Short mmCIF file of C-alpha atoms and ligand atoms in Angstrom, two decimals:
data_model
loop_
_atom_site.label_atom_id
_atom_site.label_comp_id
_atom_site.label_asym_id
_atom_site.label_seq_id
_atom_site.Cartn_x
_atom_site.Cartn_y
_atom_site.Cartn_z
CA MET S 1 0.00 0.00 0.00
CA PHE S 2 2.71 2.43 1.03
CA LYS S 3 4.84 1.36 -1.92
CA ASN S 4 1.94 1.81 -4.27
CA HIS S 5 1.29 5.34 -3.06
CA HIS S 6 4.94 6.17 -3.66
CA GLY S 7 4.72 4.87 -7.21
CA MET S 8 1.68 7.03 -7.81
CA GLU S 9 3.56 10.13 -6.60
CA TYR S 10 6.42 9.28 -8.92
CA PHE S 11 4.03 8.85 -11.82
CA LYS S 12 2.39 12.23 -11.10
CA GLN S 13 5.78 13.87 -10.92
CA LEU S 14 6.76 12.36 -14.24
CA LEU S 15 3.50 13.42 -15.85
CA LEU S 16 3.95 16.95 -14.52
CA THR S 17 7.44 17.12 -16.00
CA ILE S 18 6.23 15.92 -19.41
CA VAL S 19 3.37 18.38 -19.38
CA LEU S 20 5.65 21.24 -18.39
CA VAL S 21 8.04 20.45 -21.24
CA LEU S 22 5.19 20.20 -23.76
CA LEU S 23 3.66 23.40 -22.46
CA GLU S 24 6.92 25.25 -22.75
CA ARG S 25 7.39 23.99 -26.31
CA THR S 26 3.90 25.08 -27.29
CA LEU S 27 4.21 28.52 -25.80
CA ALA S 28 7.55 28.97 -27.48
CA THR S 29 5.96 28.28 -30.87
CA PRO S 30 3.52 31.09 -31.52
CA ARG S 31 0.89 30.28 -34.08
CA ASP S 32 1.08 31.62 -37.57
CA LEU S 33 -1.49 34.11 -38.74
CA PRO S 34 -3.74 32.84 -41.53
CA HIS S 35 -3.05 35.78 -43.84
CA SER S 36 -0.88 34.66 -46.73
CA ASN S 37 -1.61 37.77 -48.77
CA CYS S 38 -0.64 40.17 -45.98
CA ASN S 39 -4.01 41.88 -46.18
CA ASN S 40 -4.27 41.80 -42.43
CA LYS S 41 -6.08 44.90 -41.23
CA ARG S 42 -3.28 45.50 -38.74
CA ILE S 43 -0.94 46.20 -41.66
CA VAL S 44 -1.24 49.92 -42.32
CA ASN S 45 1.24 50.33 -45.18
CA SER S 46 2.43 47.86 -47.74
CA PHE S 47 5.13 48.42 -50.38
CA THR S 48 6.50 46.31 -53.23
CA THR S 49 8.95 49.06 -54.18
CA ILE S 50 9.57 52.27 -52.29
CA ASP S 51 8.47 55.36 -54.19
CA TYR S 52 8.38 59.05 -53.30
CA VAL S 53 6.21 62.12 -53.71
CA TRP S 54 7.61 63.81 -56.80
CA THR S 55 6.62 67.22 -58.13
CA ASN S 56 5.55 65.65 -61.38
CA TRP S 57 6.08 62.54 -63.50
CA THR S 58 8.95 64.12 -65.49
CA GLU S 59 10.94 64.78 -62.33
CA ARG S 60 10.63 61.11 -61.40
CA GLN S 61 11.69 59.96 -64.87
CA VAL S 62 14.73 62.27 -64.79
CA ALA S 63 15.69 60.92 -61.34
CA ILE S 64 15.47 57.35 -62.64
CA GLY S 65 17.42 58.34 -65.79
CA ASN S 66 20.35 59.84 -63.90
CA GLU S 67 20.19 57.12 -61.22
CA GLU S 68 19.40 59.49 -58.38
CA TYR S 69 16.53 57.09 -57.85
CA ILE S 70 17.13 53.35 -58.28
CA PRO S 71 13.87 51.79 -56.98
CA GLU S 72 15.29 48.37 -55.99
CA ASN S 73 17.97 49.95 -53.79
CA ASN S 74 15.38 51.61 -51.57
CA ILE S 75 14.13 49.81 -48.47
CA ILE S 76 12.51 51.09 -45.25
CA SER S 77 14.20 50.44 -41.91
CA GLY S 78 13.64 52.99 -39.12
CA LEU S 79 10.15 53.86 -37.90
CA LYS S 80 8.67 56.34 -35.42
CA ILE S 81 5.13 57.62 -34.99
CA PHE S 82 4.04 61.20 -34.39
CA GLU S 83 0.43 62.36 -34.20
CA GLY S 84 -0.74 59.26 -36.01
CA ASP S 85 1.74 59.57 -38.90
CA ALA S 86 4.56 57.12 -39.62
CA TYR S 87 8.06 58.55 -40.16
CA VAL S 88 10.54 56.18 -41.78
CA THR S 89 14.16 56.03 -42.82
CA VAL S 90 15.55 54.68 -46.07
CA PRO S 91 19.21 53.87 -45.36
CA ARG S 92 21.59 54.89 -48.12
CA TRP S 93 23.28 51.49 -48.15
CA ARG S 94 23.37 51.56 -51.94
CA ARG S 95 23.20 54.21 -54.64
CA GLY S 96 19.96 55.73 -55.80
CA VAL S 97 18.21 56.62 -52.55
CA PRO S 98 16.81 60.11 -53.17
CA SER S 99 15.58 60.72 -49.61
CA THR S 100 16.79 59.09 -46.39
CA LEU S 101 14.22 60.52 -43.91
CA ASN S 102 10.53 60.58 -44.77
CA LYS S 103 6.92 60.67 -43.73
CA VAL S 104 4.59 57.98 -45.09
CA VAL S 105 1.62 59.36 -46.99
CA LYS S 106 -1.07 57.74 -49.10
CA ILE S 107 -1.79 58.99 -52.59
CA LYS S 108 -4.78 57.39 -54.27
CA GLY S 109 -4.51 54.47 -51.87
CA LYS S 110 -0.83 53.88 -52.55
CA SER S 111 1.73 54.35 -49.77
CA VAL S 112 4.60 56.65 -50.80
CA LEU S 113 7.28 58.63 -49.01
CA GLN S 114 7.32 62.39 -48.55
CA PRO S 115 10.86 63.62 -47.76
CA PHE S 116 11.08 65.04 -44.24
CA PRO S 117 11.56 67.82 -43.37
CA SER S 118 12.15 68.70 -47.05
CA TRP S 119 13.84 67.61 -50.29
CA GLU S 120 16.47 70.29 -49.53
CA MET S 121 17.55 68.37 -46.43
CA GLN S 122 18.23 65.20 -48.47
CA LYS S 123 21.01 66.57 -50.70
CA ILE S 124 23.93 64.16 -51.00
CA GLY S 125 27.25 65.90 -50.38
CA ASN S 126 25.77 68.88 -48.55
CA CYS S 127 26.95 68.39 -44.97
CA HIS S 128 24.24 70.64 -43.57
CA ALA S 129 21.69 68.20 -45.04
CA LEU S 130 21.10 64.57 -44.06
CA GLN S 131 23.34 61.97 -45.72
CA TYR S 132 22.44 58.65 -44.11
CA VAL S 133 19.78 58.31 -41.46
CA HIS S 134 19.13 54.88 -40.00
CA SER S 135 17.13 55.85 -36.95
CA MET S 136 15.57 58.74 -35.16
CA GLU S 137 13.64 59.14 -31.94
CA ILE S 138 10.54 61.27 -31.54
CA ASP S 139 9.86 62.67 -28.10
CA PRO S 140 6.06 62.62 -27.82
CA ASN S 141 6.19 65.18 -24.99
CA THR S 142 7.86 67.93 -27.01
CA GLY S 143 7.44 66.90 -30.64
CA TRP S 144 11.20 66.99 -31.12
CA MET S 145 12.72 64.53 -33.52
CA TRP S 146 16.27 63.45 -32.66
CA ILE S 147 17.91 62.47 -35.94
CA ILE S 148 21.23 60.66 -36.23
CA ASP S 149 23.18 61.04 -39.46
CA THR S 150 26.11 58.71 -40.14
CA GLY S 151 27.41 61.02 -42.89
CA ARG S 152 28.56 58.04 -44.99
CA ILE S 153 26.79 56.28 -47.85
CA ASN S 154 26.96 53.13 -50.04
CA PHE S 155 28.47 50.90 -47.40
CA PHE S 156 26.48 47.83 -48.48
CA ALA S 157 26.89 48.46 -52.22
CA ALA S 158 26.19 45.41 -54.35
CA ASP S 159 27.59 46.86 -57.59
CA GLY S 160 31.13 47.68 -56.48
CA THR S 161 30.33 51.33 -55.76
CA PRO S 162 32.85 52.52 -53.18
CA THR S 163 31.70 53.69 -49.76
CA GLN S 164 31.74 57.47 -49.58
CA SER S 165 32.58 59.13 -46.26
CA LEU S 166 31.03 62.45 -47.21
CA CYS S 167 30.43 64.29 -43.95
CA PRO S 168 31.18 63.94 -40.26
CA ALA S 169 28.45 62.16 -38.29
CA LYS S 170 25.98 64.43 -36.53
CA ILE S 171 22.80 64.59 -34.51
CA VAL S 172 20.11 67.06 -35.49
CA ILE S 173 17.17 67.92 -33.24
CA TYR S 174 14.15 69.10 -35.14
CA ASP S 175 10.94 70.59 -33.73
CA MET S 176 8.13 68.90 -35.64
CA LYS S 177 5.48 71.32 -34.44
CA LYS S 178 7.32 74.51 -35.32
CA MET S 179 9.00 72.80 -38.31
CA LYS S 180 12.39 74.20 -37.43
CA GLU S 181 15.73 72.98 -36.19
CA VAL S 182 16.35 73.18 -32.43
CA THR S 183 20.06 72.39 -32.37
CA ARG S 184 22.70 70.10 -33.84
CA HIS S 185 25.95 68.52 -32.76
CA VAL S 186 28.71 67.30 -35.03
CA PHE S 187 30.48 64.31 -33.50
CA PRO S 188 34.21 64.79 -33.18
CA ASN S 189 36.28 62.27 -35.12
CA TYR S 190 37.48 60.53 -31.96
CA VAL S 191 33.87 59.81 -30.96
CA ALA S 192 32.51 58.82 -34.41
CA ASN S 193 35.33 58.14 -36.83
CA ARG S 194 34.55 59.67 -40.23
CA ASN S 195 35.81 56.62 -42.12
CA VAL S 196 34.28 53.94 -39.93
CA THR S 197 31.12 55.05 -38.14
CA PHE S 198 27.61 53.66 -38.66
CA LEU S 199 25.18 55.32 -36.25
CA ASN S 200 22.45 52.74 -36.05
CA ASP S 201 19.93 53.21 -33.25
CA ILE S 202 19.07 55.90 -30.71
CA VAL S 203 17.22 56.27 -27.40
CA VAL S 204 16.59 59.59 -25.67
CA MET S 205 17.15 59.95 -21.94
CA TYR S 206 15.34 62.32 -19.61
CA ARG S 207 17.11 63.87 -16.68
CA ARG S 208 14.92 65.84 -14.26
CA SER S 209 11.94 66.44 -16.56
CA ARG S 210 14.09 67.37 -19.56
CA ALA S 211 15.28 65.26 -22.47
CA ARG S 212 19.01 65.68 -22.18
CA TYR S 213 21.00 62.68 -23.46
CA ALA S 214 20.94 60.55 -26.58
CA VAL S 215 22.42 57.06 -26.40
CA ILE S 216 23.44 55.79 -29.85
CA SER S 217 24.83 52.51 -31.15
CA ASP S 218 27.75 52.63 -33.58
CA ALA S 219 27.40 49.32 -35.43
CA PHE S 220 30.73 49.46 -37.30
CA ALA S 221 32.96 50.90 -34.58
CA TYR S 222 31.25 48.64 -31.97
CA ARG S 223 30.64 51.57 -29.69
CA MET S 224 28.00 53.18 -27.59
CA VAL S 225 28.03 56.90 -28.31
CA VAL S 226 26.48 59.35 -25.86
CA TYR S 227 25.41 62.90 -26.65
CA ASP S 228 24.75 65.46 -23.92
CA LEU S 229 22.45 68.17 -25.25
CA LEU S 230 22.90 70.49 -22.28
CA ARG S 231 26.68 70.51 -22.50
CA ASN S 232 26.86 70.12 -26.32
CA ARG S 233 29.33 67.28 -25.80
CA SER S 234 29.68 63.64 -26.73
CA HIS S 235 31.68 60.61 -25.57
CA TYR S 236 31.72 56.88 -26.21
CA PHE S 237 32.24 53.44 -24.68
CA SER S 238 33.57 50.26 -26.19
CA HIS S 239 33.33 46.84 -24.59
CA PRO S 240 33.60 43.19 -25.77
CA SER S 241 29.80 42.84 -25.32
CA MET S 242 29.39 45.19 -28.29
CA LEU S 243 31.12 42.77 -30.67
CA PRO S 244 29.39 40.06 -32.73
CA GLU S 245 29.28 36.66 -30.99
CA PRO S 246 31.56 34.27 -32.89
CA GLY S 247 29.58 31.65 -34.82
CA ASN S 248 26.17 33.18 -34.06
CA GLY S 249 25.87 35.31 -37.20
CA ASN S 250 23.96 32.92 -39.47
CA ILE S 251 20.36 34.04 -39.57
CA THR S 252 18.18 31.54 -41.47
CA ILE S 253 14.76 32.78 -42.49
CA LEU S 254 12.59 30.27 -44.36
CA GLY S 255 15.63 28.45 -45.69
CA GLU S 256 17.64 31.50 -46.75
CA THR S 257 20.74 32.18 -44.67
CA LEU S 258 22.09 35.64 -44.10
CA SER S 259 25.58 35.44 -42.70
CA VAL S 260 26.40 38.63 -40.83
CA SER S 261 29.08 39.64 -38.42
CA ALA S 262 27.34 42.52 -36.71
CA GLY S 263 27.66 43.76 -33.15
CA ILE S 264 25.78 46.34 -31.09
CA ASN S 265 22.65 47.49 -32.90
CA GLY S 266 19.24 47.83 -31.26
CA LEU S 267 18.94 49.85 -28.04
CA ALA S 268 16.29 50.24 -25.39
CA LEU S 269 15.98 52.42 -22.33
CA SER S 270 13.84 51.62 -19.31
CA ALA S 271 10.90 53.97 -18.75
CA ASP S 272 12.37 55.10 -15.42
CA MET S 273 15.50 56.06 -17.43
CA MET S 274 17.69 53.92 -15.15
CA TYR S 275 18.98 51.20 -17.50
CA VAL S 276 20.14 50.95 -21.10
CA TYR S 277 19.67 47.59 -22.89
CA TYR S 278 21.51 46.41 -25.99
CA GLY S 279 22.72 43.34 -27.81
CA PRO S 280 24.50 42.26 -30.98
CA VAL S 281 22.66 41.35 -34.20
CA SER S 282 25.00 38.38 -34.61
CA GLY S 283 24.16 36.81 -31.29
CA TYR S 284 21.54 36.13 -28.65
CA SER S 285 22.76 38.04 -25.61
CA LEU S 286 20.95 40.92 -24.05
CA TYR S 287 22.99 43.30 -21.89
CA GLN S 288 22.07 45.92 -19.34
CA VAL S 289 24.10 48.90 -18.14
CA PRO S 290 23.04 51.58 -15.64
CA SER S 291 22.31 54.96 -17.20
CA ARG S 292 24.29 56.80 -14.54
CA VAL S 293 27.39 54.97 -15.79
CA VAL S 294 26.60 55.72 -19.44
CA ARG S 295 26.04 59.43 -18.81
CA GLN S 296 29.54 59.94 -17.42
CA PRO S 297 32.35 60.38 -19.97
CA ARG S 298 34.53 58.38 -17.58
CA GLY S 299 31.80 55.97 -16.44
CA ARG S 300 33.08 52.54 -15.42
CA PHE S 301 31.23 50.66 -18.10
CA ALA S 302 33.08 47.32 -17.86
CA ARG S 303 32.44 47.16 -14.15
CA TYR S 304 28.69 47.68 -14.32
CA VAL S 305 27.57 46.08 -17.58
CA ARG S 306 25.92 42.68 -17.20
CA LYS S 307 24.30 40.06 -19.36
CA VAL S 308 20.64 39.51 -18.46
CA GLY S 309 20.00 36.49 -20.67
CA ASN S 310 19.62 35.08 -24.16
CA LYS S 311 16.94 35.93 -26.70
CA PRO S 312 15.23 33.06 -28.58
CA SER S 313 16.82 34.20 -31.86
CA GLN S 314 18.84 37.06 -33.32
CA ALA S 315 17.20 40.46 -33.58
CA ALA S 316 17.88 44.07 -34.46
CA GLY S 317 15.38 46.52 -32.93
CA MET S 318 13.89 46.66 -29.44
CA ALA S 319 11.19 48.67 -27.70
CA TYR S 320 10.67 49.23 -23.96
CA SER S 321 7.20 50.00 -22.64
CA ARG S 322 6.12 51.99 -19.63
CA SER S 323 4.84 48.76 -18.06
CA ASN S 324 8.37 47.32 -18.07
CA HIS S 325 7.97 45.01 -20.99
CA LEU S 326 10.78 44.71 -23.50
CA TYR S 327 9.61 43.81 -27.01
CA PHE S 328 12.02 42.39 -29.59
CA PRO S 329 11.86 40.31 -32.76
CA ALA S 330 13.10 36.73 -33.13
CA LEU S 331 14.31 36.79 -36.72
CA GLU S 332 14.55 33.05 -37.41
CA LEU S 333 11.07 32.53 -35.92
CA ASN S 334 9.35 35.37 -37.84
CA SER S 335 8.04 36.48 -34.47
CA ILE S 336 7.96 39.19 -31.86
CA PHE S 337 8.64 38.22 -28.25
CA ARG S 338 8.21 40.09 -25.01
CA TRP S 339 10.21 39.95 -21.81
CA ASP S 340 8.04 40.61 -18.75
CA ILE S 341 10.58 42.18 -16.40
CA ASN S 342 8.24 42.71 -13.43
CA ARG S 343 7.13 39.10 -13.54
CA ASP S 344 10.72 37.87 -13.46
CA ARG S 345 11.54 40.24 -10.62
CA LYS S 346 8.67 38.85 -8.57
CA SER S 347 9.32 35.19 -9.30
CA GLN S 348 13.08 35.49 -8.78
CA ARG S 349 12.72 37.93 -5.87
CA LYS S 350 15.33 40.14 -7.47
CA SER S 351 15.73 43.81 -8.27
CA VAL S 352 16.30 45.21 -11.77
CA THR S 353 20.04 45.17 -11.04
CA ASN S 354 20.21 41.39 -10.87
CA VAL S 355 17.06 39.97 -12.44
CA MET S 356 17.61 37.40 -15.21
CA MET S 357 15.61 37.28 -18.44
CA LYS S 358 13.37 34.19 -18.14
CA SER S 359 9.74 35.16 -18.79
CA VAL S 360 10.01 35.63 -22.51
CA SER S 361 6.82 34.93 -24.42
CA PRO S 362 5.81 35.11 -28.08
CA ILE S 363 3.37 37.86 -28.93
CA LEU S 364 2.87 37.53 -32.64
CA ARG S 365 4.15 35.38 -35.45
CA SER S 366 3.65 35.21 -39.20
CA ASP S 367 5.82 33.14 -41.50
CA THR S 368 4.43 35.02 -44.48
CA CYS S 369 4.05 38.62 -43.34
CA MET S 370 6.73 38.97 -40.66
CA ASN S 371 9.93 38.09 -42.49
CA PHE S 372 12.56 40.25 -40.87
CA VAL S 373 10.86 42.41 -38.29
CA ASP S 374 13.30 45.31 -38.09
CA ILE S 375 12.26 48.25 -35.90
CA LEU S 376 9.55 48.42 -33.22
CA THR S 377 8.05 51.53 -31.62
CA PHE S 378 4.99 52.67 -29.67
CA ASP S 379 2.52 55.41 -30.48
CA THR S 380 0.61 57.32 -27.78
CA GLU S 381 -2.62 55.30 -28.13
CA GLY S 382 -1.47 51.89 -26.94
CA TYR S 383 -0.26 50.44 -30.24
CA LEU S 384 3.04 48.79 -31.04
CA TRP S 385 4.16 49.57 -34.60
CA PHE S 386 6.88 47.73 -36.48
CA THR S 387 8.57 47.52 -39.86
CA VAL S 388 9.01 44.27 -41.76
CA ASN S 389 11.47 44.54 -44.66
CA LYS S 390 12.81 41.14 -45.78
CA LEU S 391 16.24 42.61 -45.14
CA HIS S 392 17.93 39.21 -45.60
CA LYS S 393 16.58 39.16 -49.17
CA TYR S 394 17.67 42.74 -49.82
CA VAL S 395 21.23 41.93 -48.70
CA LEU S 396 21.30 38.57 -50.54
CA LYS S 397 19.89 40.23 -53.68
CA SER S 398 17.00 37.75 -53.80
CA MET S 399 14.22 40.28 -53.30
CA ASP S 400 11.40 40.09 -55.84
CA PHE S 401 10.28 43.55 -56.94
CA THR S 402 7.61 42.32 -59.34
CA GLY S 403 5.12 41.78 -56.53
CA SER S 404 4.60 38.08 -57.25
CA ASP S 405 6.35 37.21 -53.97
CA GLY S 406 4.06 39.59 -52.07
CA PRO S 407 4.96 42.99 -50.65
CA ASN S 408 8.56 43.60 -49.56
CA VAL S 409 8.02 46.20 -46.87
CA LEU S 410 5.18 46.32 -44.37
CA ILE S 411 4.28 48.66 -41.55
CA TRP S 412 2.28 46.89 -38.86
CA LYS S 413 0.28 48.34 -36.01
CA ILE S 414 -0.95 46.01 -33.24
CA TYR S 415 -2.82 46.93 -30.09
CA VAL S 416 -0.92 46.01 -26.93
CA GLY S 417 -2.41 48.56 -24.52
CA GLU S 418 0.99 49.98 -23.62
CA LEU S 419 2.90 53.23 -23.98
CA GLY S 420 6.52 53.79 -24.92
CA TYR S 421 9.36 54.49 -22.48
CA LEU S 422 9.50 58.21 -23.34
CA ASP S 423 5.83 59.03 -22.78
CA ARG S 424 5.73 61.27 -19.66
CA ARG S 425 1.96 61.87 -19.54
CA ARG S 426 0.22 61.08 -16.28
CA ASN S 427 -3.07 59.25 -15.74
CA VAL S 428 -3.45 57.87 -19.23
CA LYS S 429 -6.07 55.15 -19.28
CA LEU S 430 -5.85 52.62 -22.09
CA PRO S 431 -8.16 49.68 -22.69
CA GLU S 432 -6.31 46.62 -21.45
CA ILE S 433 -5.92 43.43 -23.41
CA ASN S 434 -4.57 40.09 -22.40
CA ILE S 435 -1.58 39.78 -24.69
CA ASN S 436 -1.01 36.19 -23.55
CA ALA S 437 -4.42 35.23 -24.85
CA PHE S 438 -3.22 33.93 -28.19
CA PRO S 439 -3.95 30.29 -27.36
CA ASP S 440 -4.39 27.80 -30.15
CA SER S 441 -6.38 24.70 -29.36
CA LEU S 442 -3.23 22.72 -28.60
CA SER S 443 -1.91 25.03 -25.91
CA ARG S 444 -5.37 25.18 -24.36
CA PHE S 445 -5.31 21.40 -24.22
CA TYR S 446 -1.94 21.33 -22.47
CA THR S 447 -2.98 24.08 -20.14
CA SER S 448 -5.98 22.08 -18.99
CA ILE S 449 -3.87 18.96 -18.34
CA PHE S 450 -1.39 21.18 -16.50
CA ARG S 451 -4.15 22.55 -14.30
CA TYR S 452 -5.46 19.07 -13.67
CA VAL S 453 -2.08 17.67 -12.58
CA PHE S 454 -1.34 20.72 -10.48
CA ALA S 455 -4.69 20.51 -8.74
CA ARG S 456 -4.06 16.82 -7.96
CA LYS S 457 -0.54 17.34 -6.77
CA PHE S 458 -1.35 20.01 -4.25
CA HIS S 459 -4.68 18.64 -3.20
C1 LIG U 501 8.30 69.24 -63.01
O1 LIG U 501 8.95 69.66 -61.80
C2 LIG U 501 10.21 70.22 -61.98
C3 LIG U 501 10.87 70.43 -60.63
O2 LIG U 501 10.02 71.13 -59.77
C4 LIG U 501 10.07 71.51 -62.79
O3 LIG U 501 11.35 72.10 -63.00
C5 LIG U 501 9.44 71.19 -64.13
O4 LIG U 501 9.18 72.37 -64.83
C6 LIG U 501 8.13 70.42 -63.95
N1 LIG U 501 7.70 69.93 -65.24
C7 LIG U 501 6.45 69.93 -65.64
C8 LIG U 501 6.21 69.33 -66.99
O5 LIG U 501 5.56 70.39 -64.97
C1 LIG U 502 39.66 58.89 -43.93
O1 LIG U 502 40.29 58.19 -45.00
C2 LIG U 502 40.89 59.05 -45.95
C3 LIG U 502 41.36 58.20 -47.11
O2 LIG U 502 42.01 57.03 -46.65
C4 LIG U 502 42.03 59.81 -45.28
O3 LIG U 502 42.64 60.69 -46.20
C5 LIG U 502 41.46 60.62 -44.12
O4 LIG U 502 42.49 61.26 -43.41
C6 LIG U 502 40.67 59.73 -43.17
N1 LIG U 502 39.97 60.60 -42.24
C7 LIG U 502 39.97 60.40 -40.94
C8 LIG U 502 39.23 61.40 -40.15
O5 LIG U 502 40.49 59.45 -40.38
C1 LIG U 503 28.59 72.89 -30.01
O1 LIG U 503 30.00 72.84 -29.98
C2 LIG U 503 30.62 73.05 -31.23
C3 LIG U 503 32.11 72.92 -31.05
O2 LIG U 503 32.41 71.73 -30.42
C4 LIG U 503 30.26 74.41 -31.78
O3 LIG U 503 30.81 74.55 -33.07
C5 LIG U 503 28.75 74.52 -31.87
O4 LIG U 503 28.39 75.81 -32.27
C6 LIG U 503 28.13 74.23 -30.53
N1 LIG U 503 26.69 74.21 -30.68
C7 LIG U 503 25.89 74.87 -29.88
C8 LIG U 503 24.42 74.73 -30.17
O5 LIG U 503 26.28 75.53 -28.94
C1 LIG U 504 27.95 30.31 -39.91
O1 LIG U 504 28.02 28.94 -39.59
C2 LIG U 504 29.28 28.37 -39.83
C3 LIG U 504 29.16 26.88 -39.62
O2 LIG U 504 28.58 26.58 -38.39
C4 LIG U 504 30.30 29.00 -38.89
O3 LIG U 504 31.57 28.47 -39.12
C5 LIG U 504 30.32 30.51 -39.16
O4 LIG U 504 31.18 31.13 -38.23
C6 LIG U 504 28.93 31.09 -39.05
N1 LIG U 504 28.98 32.48 -39.48
C7 LIG U 504 28.78 33.51 -38.68
C8 LIG U 504 28.88 34.86 -39.30
O5 LIG U 504 28.54 33.42 -37.50
#
């Protein structure tokens, strides 16, 4: 009798373990969306090729004729939202990108790009204008756009065109309400080397109710660059964590492998402004460093940086919400995942300084319409927006511009009921949704067994 009871306990334990493993597997495999044509109503803009708002048809034909505009070299990467409008960057990786910073507009139902703030500001070779913009941040509290310009173009040329280091890298702050420049800072060569730099991503840091610092990733120099608006100064950090992880640079998306050796790229900043997060594109690690260290030109970076965990797959962009959720893509899984930091803090009984990344759950997946989720950002209404750009295909030159392989660039907008890290408004009430409620029938099945076993075990 006693023996029998023991055997039963063992059996229950075994069953529980199996169920837990199955459950974990199921949750880690988000279901695909049944929209093969990418006509999902959460997709707000869809592009086969990227086109612009020209004065007239002749102007466009002339631009194509003199190769100022080479349609298949244009692809959207960066994305930010302001007053309901999407602002996007078109990196000048290759020749023929007429405008690197733009607003998305619709003309007769077709999504096209309107150069922002003007065509004037897109002139190649004019160092007052923008040369290569990969990312910008928009402060929803002030309407200021913080624009980073690498100053170099053609660094992923596929036709042998040499890289041109045209201008020193700079940051330009632009008031979107008054439509005028607030200030700019040209990075000294020792901070952003004119022949090497690639300013990739930016977060803006508040200090006592004012946006004061910009933290920027330099993807080619493997640096974190910091700009202090108040002092009109900049400095940088380098650290082994900013390098690509050896052997982790093969990103396979639906059978196509992009082999990249890329380090620090996407950045995030906690909503309380206390911690900066980053990680390499070629790798899985996510790192955290205290902002107070980053702000100081002589901050002891190596002493305070720490790895918080591994992501399920490689990724570029990241977005931190006011509810302490960190959203990031998983490129090989055509998915977006979310790290619930508060949940991990509670379950591990740890503070933000030593919590490990464990509660990472899939939010959305589509094998057809989420191939290479690049940049994620929040608007002020509770939506998470993101760009999808098949970047692996662009780099591998396998992108189909005829449209028979579906659209190449998508801008998605999904309701998550959260606000971005920069939003300083108080008492904003948003309708809540249960983001974990994406159960397919299988996971519901496992969940019910799980409940059953648990109930038995602790009865
Ligand atoms: C088209 O626009 C260009 C540039 O603004 C202008 O110079 C040209 O006269 C226009 N052509 C026509 C046919 O309207
Ligand atoms: C960049 O490279 C060019 C050509 O090699 C060289 O003449 C120039 O001094 C370099 N500039 C800097 C700032 O290192
Ligand atoms: C910032 O400093 C540079 C010199 O380092 C100077 O040329 C520039 O005018 C300064 N900008 C402002 C807004 O003070
Ligand atoms: C790609 O995979 C091969 C074989 O495993 C490995 O040797 C190589 O280092 C990987 N490439 C990158 C960029 O990580």
